[in-house]
PDB file of C-alpha atoms in Angstrom:
ATOM      1  CA  MET N   1      19.159 -51.161  35.472  1.00 58.00           C
ATOM      2  CA  LYS N   2      15.514 -50.656  36.433  1.00 61.00           C
ATOM      3  CA  PHE N   3      16.251 -46.921  36.684  1.00 58.00           C
ATOM      4  CA  LEU N   4      17.277 -46.793  33.002  1.00 60.00           C
ATOM      5  CA  LYS N   5      13.935 -48.329  32.041  1.00 64.00           C
ATOM      6  CA  LEU N   6      12.120 -45.502  33.868  1.00 59.00           C
ATOM      7  CA  ILE N   7      13.819 -42.728  31.877  1.00 62.00           C
ATOM      8  CA  PRO N   8      11.513 -43.046  28.820  1.00 60.00           C
ATOM      9  CA  ILE N   9       8.516 -43.002  31.137  1.00 60.00           C
ATOM     10  CA  PHE N  10       9.746 -39.745  32.696  1.00 53.00           C
ATOM     11  CA  PHE N  11      10.192 -38.220  29.217  1.00 57.00           C
ATOM     12  CA  ILE N  12       6.697 -39.272  28.194  1.00 60.00           C
ATOM     13  CA  PHE N  13       5.184 -37.917  31.403  1.00 55.00           C
ATOM     14  CA  PHE N  14       7.053 -34.614  31.491  1.00 56.00           C
ATOM     15  CA  GLY N  15       6.943 -34.195  27.715  1.00 57.00           C
ATOM     16  CA  ASN N  16       3.152 -33.949  27.739  1.00 53.00           C
ATOM     17  CA  LEU N  17       3.008 -30.960  30.058  1.00 51.00           C
ATOM     18  CA  SER N  18       1.246 -27.964  28.616  1.00 50.00           C
ATOM     19  CA  TYR N  19       3.373 -25.033  27.545  1.00 48.00           C
ATOM     20  CA  LYS N  20       0.321 -22.807  27.313  1.00 49.00           C
ATOM     21  CA  HIS N  21       1.197 -20.492  30.177  1.00 48.00           C
ATOM     22  CA  LEU N  22       4.951 -20.348  29.678  1.00 45.00           C
ATOM     23  CA  VAL N  23       4.901 -17.488  27.129  1.00 45.00           C
ATOM     24  CA  HIS N  24       3.327 -14.184  28.087  1.00 44.00           C
ATOM     25  CA  ALA N  25       2.841 -11.686  25.292  1.00 44.00           C
ATOM     26  CA  GLU N  26       1.589  -8.180  25.935  1.00 48.00           C
ATOM     27  CA  ILE N  27      -1.339  -8.243  23.562  1.00 45.00           C
ATOM     28  CA  LYS N  28      -4.430  -6.891  25.279  1.00 50.00           C
ATOM     29  CA  ASN N  29      -6.852  -8.872  23.145  1.00 49.00           C
ATOM     30  CA  PRO N  30      -5.182 -11.549  20.978  1.00 48.00           C
ATOM     31  CA  ASN N  31      -8.334 -11.917  18.872  1.00 50.00           C
ATOM     32  CA  ASN N  32      -7.999  -8.299  17.692  1.00 49.00           C
ATOM     33  CA  PHE N  33      -4.259  -8.299  16.979  1.00 44.00           C
ATOM     34  CA  LYS N  34      -3.610  -7.216  13.393  1.00 50.00           C
ATOM     35  CA  ALA N  35       0.006  -7.009  12.344  1.00 46.00           C
ATOM     36  CA  LEU N  36      -0.588  -4.719   9.345  1.00 51.00           C
ATOM     37  CA  SER N  37      -3.090  -2.355  10.950  1.00 49.00           C
ATOM     38  CA  SER N  38      -0.313  -0.320  12.548  1.00 47.00           C
ATOM     39  CA  ASN N  39       0.822   2.879  10.860  1.00 47.00           C
ATOM     40  CA  SER N  40       4.436   1.740  10.877  1.00 46.00           C
ATOM     41  CA  LYS N  41       3.913  -1.247   8.588  1.00 53.00           C
ATOM     42  CA  ASN N  42       4.829  -1.265   4.917  1.00 74.00           C
ATOM     43  CA  LEU N  43       1.616  -2.519   3.339  1.00 76.00           C
ATOM     44  CA  SER N  44      -0.737   0.239   4.377  1.00 79.00           C
ATOM     45  CA  ILE N  45      -2.438   3.250   2.896  1.00 85.00           C
ATOM     46  CA  SER N  46      -1.040   5.338   5.737  1.00 85.00           C
ATOM     47  CA  ASN N  47       2.485   4.458   4.631  1.00 88.00           C
ATOM     48  CA  VAL N  48       1.682   5.601   1.084  1.00 88.00           C
ATOM     49  CA  LYS N  49       0.428   8.881   2.540  1.00 91.00           C
ATOM     50  CA  TYR N  50       3.610   9.156   4.594  1.00 91.00           C
ATOM     51  CA  TYR N  51       5.775   8.892   1.457  1.00 92.00           C
ATOM     52  CA  LEU N  52       3.556  11.462  -0.229  1.00 92.00           C
ATOM     53  CA  GLU N  53       3.926  13.883   2.678  1.00 92.00           C
ATOM     54  CA  GLU N  54       7.680  13.337   2.734  1.00 92.00           C
ATOM     55  CA  GLY N  55       7.834  14.211  -0.952  1.00 91.00           C
ATOM     56  CA  ASP N  56       5.851  17.372  -0.275  1.00 91.00           C
ATOM     57  CA  LYS N  57       8.313  18.340   2.465  1.00 92.00           C
ATOM     58  CA  PHE N  58      11.234  17.846   0.082  1.00 91.00           C
ATOM     59  CA  ILE N  59       9.479  20.000  -2.540  1.00 89.00           C
ATOM     60  CA  LYS N  60       9.074  22.809   0.012  1.00 92.00           C
ATOM     61  CA  ILE N  61      12.790  22.838   0.779  1.00 89.00           C
ATOM     62  CA  GLY N  62      13.695  22.572  -2.906  1.00 87.00           C
ATOM     63  CA  ASN N  63      15.167  19.060  -2.889  1.00 89.00           C
ATOM     64  CA  PHE N  64      13.492  17.770  -6.047  1.00 89.00           C
ATOM     65  CA  ASP N  65      15.542  14.575  -6.347  1.00 89.00           C
ATOM     66  CA  LYS N  66      14.549  13.335  -2.907  1.00 91.00           C
ATOM     67  CA  ALA N  67      10.960  14.426  -3.543  1.00 90.00           C
ATOM     68  CA  LYS N  68      10.929  12.384  -6.754  1.00 91.00           C
ATOM     69  CA  ASP N  69      12.327   9.345  -4.906  1.00 91.00           C
ATOM     70  CA  SER N  70       9.707   9.681  -2.200  1.00 92.00           C
ATOM     71  CA  TYR N  71       6.902  10.036  -4.746  1.00 92.00           C
ATOM     72  CA  LEU N  72       8.202   7.011  -6.651  1.00 92.00           C
ATOM     73  CA  ASP N  73       8.227   4.973  -3.416  1.00 91.00           C
ATOM     74  CA  ALA N  74       4.663   6.070  -2.716  1.00 91.00           C
ATOM     75  CA  ARG N  75       3.642   5.188  -6.273  1.00 92.00           C
ATOM     76  CA  LYS N  76       5.243   1.746  -6.113  1.00 92.00           C
ATOM     77  CA  LEU N  77       3.538   0.920  -2.822  1.00 92.00           C
ATOM     78  CA  ALA N  78       0.194   2.302  -4.011  1.00 90.00           C
ATOM     79  CA  LYS N  79       0.330   0.160  -7.158  1.00 91.00           C
ATOM     80  CA  GLN N  80       1.137  -2.919  -5.078  1.00 91.00           C
ATOM     81  CA  LEU N  81      -1.781  -2.255  -2.745  1.00 89.00           C
ATOM     82  CA  ALA N  82      -4.151  -1.617  -5.654  1.00 89.00           C
ATOM     83  CA  SER N  83      -3.096  -4.901  -7.230  1.00 88.00           C
ATOM     84  CA  PHE N  84      -3.550  -6.821  -3.969  1.00 88.00           C
ATOM     85  CA  TYR N  85      -6.992  -5.302  -3.379  1.00 87.00           C
ATOM     86  CA  SER N  86      -8.015  -6.121  -6.949  1.00 87.00           C
ATOM     87  CA  ASP N  87      -6.802  -9.720  -6.613  1.00 86.00           C
ATOM     88  CA  LEU N  88      -8.711 -10.231  -3.371  1.00 84.00           C
ATOM     89  CA  ASN N  89     -11.780  -8.577  -4.858  1.00 84.00           C
ATOM     90  CA  SER N  90     -11.869 -10.963  -7.800  1.00 83.00           C
ATOM     91  CA  SER N  91     -10.991 -14.001  -5.668  1.00 82.00           C
ATOM     92  CA  PHE N  92     -13.916 -13.544  -3.298  1.00 81.00           C
ATOM     93  CA  LYS N  93     -16.601 -12.565  -5.823  1.00 77.00           C
ATOM     94  CA  GLY N  94     -19.477 -14.976  -5.473  1.00 80.00           C
ATOM     95  CA  VAL N  95     -18.069 -16.372  -2.227  1.00 82.00           C
ATOM     96  CA  ASP N  96     -18.606 -13.614   0.337  1.00 78.00           C
ATOM     97  CA  ALA N  97     -19.971 -10.282  -0.865  1.00 79.00           C
ATOM     98  CA  ARG N  98     -18.586  -8.345   2.099  1.00 85.00           C
ATOM     99  CA  ILE N  99     -14.968  -8.935   1.132  1.00 84.00           C
ATOM    100  CA  PRO N 100     -15.240  -7.674  -2.470  1.00 84.00           C
ATOM    101  CA  ASN N 101     -17.117  -4.623  -1.179  1.00 86.00           C
ATOM    102  CA  GLU N 102     -14.312  -3.854   1.272  1.00 87.00           C
ATOM    103  CA  MET N 103     -11.607  -4.465  -1.332  1.00 85.00           C
ATOM    104  CA  GLN N 104     -13.433  -2.275  -3.853  1.00 87.00           C
ATOM    105  CA  ARG N 105     -13.713   0.546  -1.288  1.00 91.00           C
ATOM    106  CA  LYS N 106     -10.041   0.274  -0.356  1.00 89.00           C
ATOM    107  CA  GLY N 107      -9.066  -0.038  -4.014  1.00 88.00           C
ATOM    108  CA  LYS N 108     -10.897   3.156  -4.938  1.00 89.00           C
ATOM    109  CA  GLY N 109      -9.195   4.962  -2.069  1.00 89.00           C
ATOM    110  CA  ILE N 110      -5.722   3.853  -3.083  1.00 91.00           C
ATOM    111  CA  LEU N 111      -6.398   4.670  -6.748  1.00 91.00           C
ATOM    112  CA  ALA N 112      -7.361   8.222  -5.768  1.00 91.00           C
ATOM    113  CA  ILE N 113      -4.078   8.520  -3.884  1.00 91.00           C
ATOM    114  CA  LEU N 114      -2.222   7.017  -6.869  1.00 92.00           C
ATOM    115  CA  ALA N 115      -3.783   9.645  -9.137  1.00 92.00           C
ATOM    116  CA  GLU N 116      -2.615  12.339  -6.729  1.00 92.00           C
ATOM    117  CA  ILE N 117       0.914  10.890  -6.713  1.00 93.00           C
ATOM    118  CA  ASN N 118       0.920  10.685 -10.525  1.00 93.00           C
ATOM    119  CA  GLY N 119      -0.138  14.325 -10.739  1.00 90.00           C
ATOM    120  CA  ARG N 120       2.645  15.457  -8.444  1.00 91.00           C
ATOM    121  CA  LEU N 121       5.230  13.359 -10.228  1.00 93.00           C
ATOM    122  CA  ALA N 122       4.054  14.623 -13.616  1.00 91.00           C
ATOM    123  CA  SER N 123       4.313  18.221 -12.418  1.00 90.00           C
ATOM    124  CA  LEU N 124       7.806  17.509 -11.127  1.00 91.00           C
ATOM    125  CA  TYR N 125       8.862  15.961 -14.452  1.00 91.00           C
ATOM    126  CA  ILE N 126       7.378  18.884 -16.388  1.00 88.00           C
ATOM    127  CA  LYS N 127       9.219  21.330 -14.136  1.00 88.00           C
ATOM    128  CA  ASN N 128      12.465  19.413 -14.748  1.00 85.00           C
ATOM    129  CA  GLU N 129      11.824  19.538 -18.510  1.00 87.00           C
ATOM    130  CA  ASN N 130      11.031  15.827 -18.890  1.00 85.00           C
ATOM    131  CA  PRO N 131       7.495  15.961 -20.303  1.00 86.00           C
ATOM    132  CA  GLU N 132       7.935  12.621 -22.070  1.00 89.00           C
ATOM    133  CA  VAL N 133       8.057  10.963 -18.637  1.00 89.00           C
ATOM    134  CA  ALA N 134       5.016  12.913 -17.432  1.00 89.00           C
ATOM    135  CA  VAL N 135       2.737  11.835 -20.304  1.00 91.00           C
ATOM    136  CA  PRO N 136       2.373   8.150 -19.266  1.00 92.00           C
ATOM    137  CA  LEU N 137       1.617   9.236 -15.699  1.00 91.00           C
ATOM    138  CA  LEU N 138      -1.101  11.590 -16.867  1.00 91.00           C
ATOM    139  CA  ILE N 139      -2.611   8.956 -19.138  1.00 91.00           C
ATOM    140  CA  GLU N 140      -2.590   6.447 -16.276  1.00 90.00           C
ATOM    141  CA  THR N 141      -4.415   8.968 -14.096  1.00 91.00           C
ATOM    142  CA  ILE N 142      -7.133   9.349 -16.732  1.00 91.00           C
ATOM    143  CA  ARG N 143      -7.381   5.569 -17.103  1.00 91.00           C
ATOM    144  CA  ILE N 144      -7.695   4.779 -13.394  1.00 90.00           C
ATOM    145  CA  MET N 145      -9.902   7.732 -12.424  1.00 88.00           C
ATOM    146  CA  SER N 146     -11.889   8.258 -15.671  1.00 86.00           C
ATOM    147  CA  PRO N 147     -11.916  11.483 -17.702  1.00 88.00           C
ATOM    148  CA  ASN N 148     -15.016  12.788 -15.894  1.00 89.00           C
ATOM    149  CA  THR N 149     -13.382  13.055 -12.464  1.00 89.00           C
ATOM    150  CA  PRO N 150     -11.581  16.229 -11.389  1.00 88.00           C
ATOM    151  CA  GLU N 151      -8.280  14.317 -11.400  1.00 90.00           C
ATOM    152  CA  GLY N 152      -8.939  13.019 -14.921  1.00 88.00           C
ATOM    153  CA  LYS N 153      -9.908  16.464 -16.212  1.00 87.00           C
ATOM    154  CA  GLU N 154      -6.796  18.012 -14.682  1.00 90.00           C
ATOM    155  CA  ALA N 155      -4.568  15.310 -16.193  1.00 89.00           C
ATOM    156  CA  TYR N 156      -6.148  15.802 -19.627  1.00 90.00           C
ATOM    157  CA  GLN N 157      -5.679  19.566 -19.341  1.00 89.00           C
ATOM    158  CA  LYS N 158      -1.971  19.007 -18.662  1.00 91.00           C
ATOM    159  CA  LEU N 159      -1.781  16.790 -21.745  1.00 89.00           C
ATOM    160  CA  ILE N 160      -3.250  19.658 -23.778  1.00 89.00           C
ATOM    161  CA  GLN N 161      -0.733  22.097 -22.266  1.00 88.00           C
ATOM    162  CA  LEU N 162       2.097  19.743 -23.179  1.00 87.00           C
ATOM    163  CA  GLY N 163       0.811  19.496 -26.750  1.00 87.00           C
ATOM    164  CA  PHE N 164       0.293  15.734 -26.557  1.00 88.00           C
ATOM    165  CA  VAL N 165      -3.413  16.132 -27.420  1.00 82.00           C
ATOM    166  CA  GLU N 166      -5.258  19.016 -29.035  1.00 80.00           C
ATOM    167  CA  THR N 167      -8.980  18.333 -28.704  1.00 82.00           C
ATOM    168  CA  GLN N 168     -10.637  19.996 -25.739  1.00 82.00           C
ATOM    169  CA  PHE N 169     -12.641  17.693 -23.470  1.00 80.00           C
ATOM    170  CA  LYS N 170     -16.062  19.166 -22.740  1.00 78.00           C
ATOM    171  CA  GLY N 171     -17.135  16.607 -20.125  1.00 69.00           C
TER     172      GLY N 171
END
């Protein structure tokens, strides 16, 4: 009977042992481990570029449907990233200036890639005789990059070629 009274004491004693060294992960420096910094992760600029390059490969072999799908995937991911960067930028304004600066830099980078994707998609839609689908993409490019950038000027020139606008931009 005394033995049964010792069982809870054994559980208390052995239950408090440290499990710290029982799991061994192969991370060289756990303080520098970043799950999304790898190129294979979904939420990364490198993954957007991968989709863009895949679309270019499909264009070269003449598979326009797969190219369009790849460009649309790149566009969707780029818009998500731009939105996330913008949200973080506005959340940290006035709290820590370094974070908004980083988010603004990353946001500008992803918007430039988005403009490139929009241009390629618009060209693809124009080639496939769907200019009405290309127009919103071109307008979005002008909006996110401004009319004075090379991307904005090129998008506006395509709008003139399509007949959507008539006035030449002299900027």
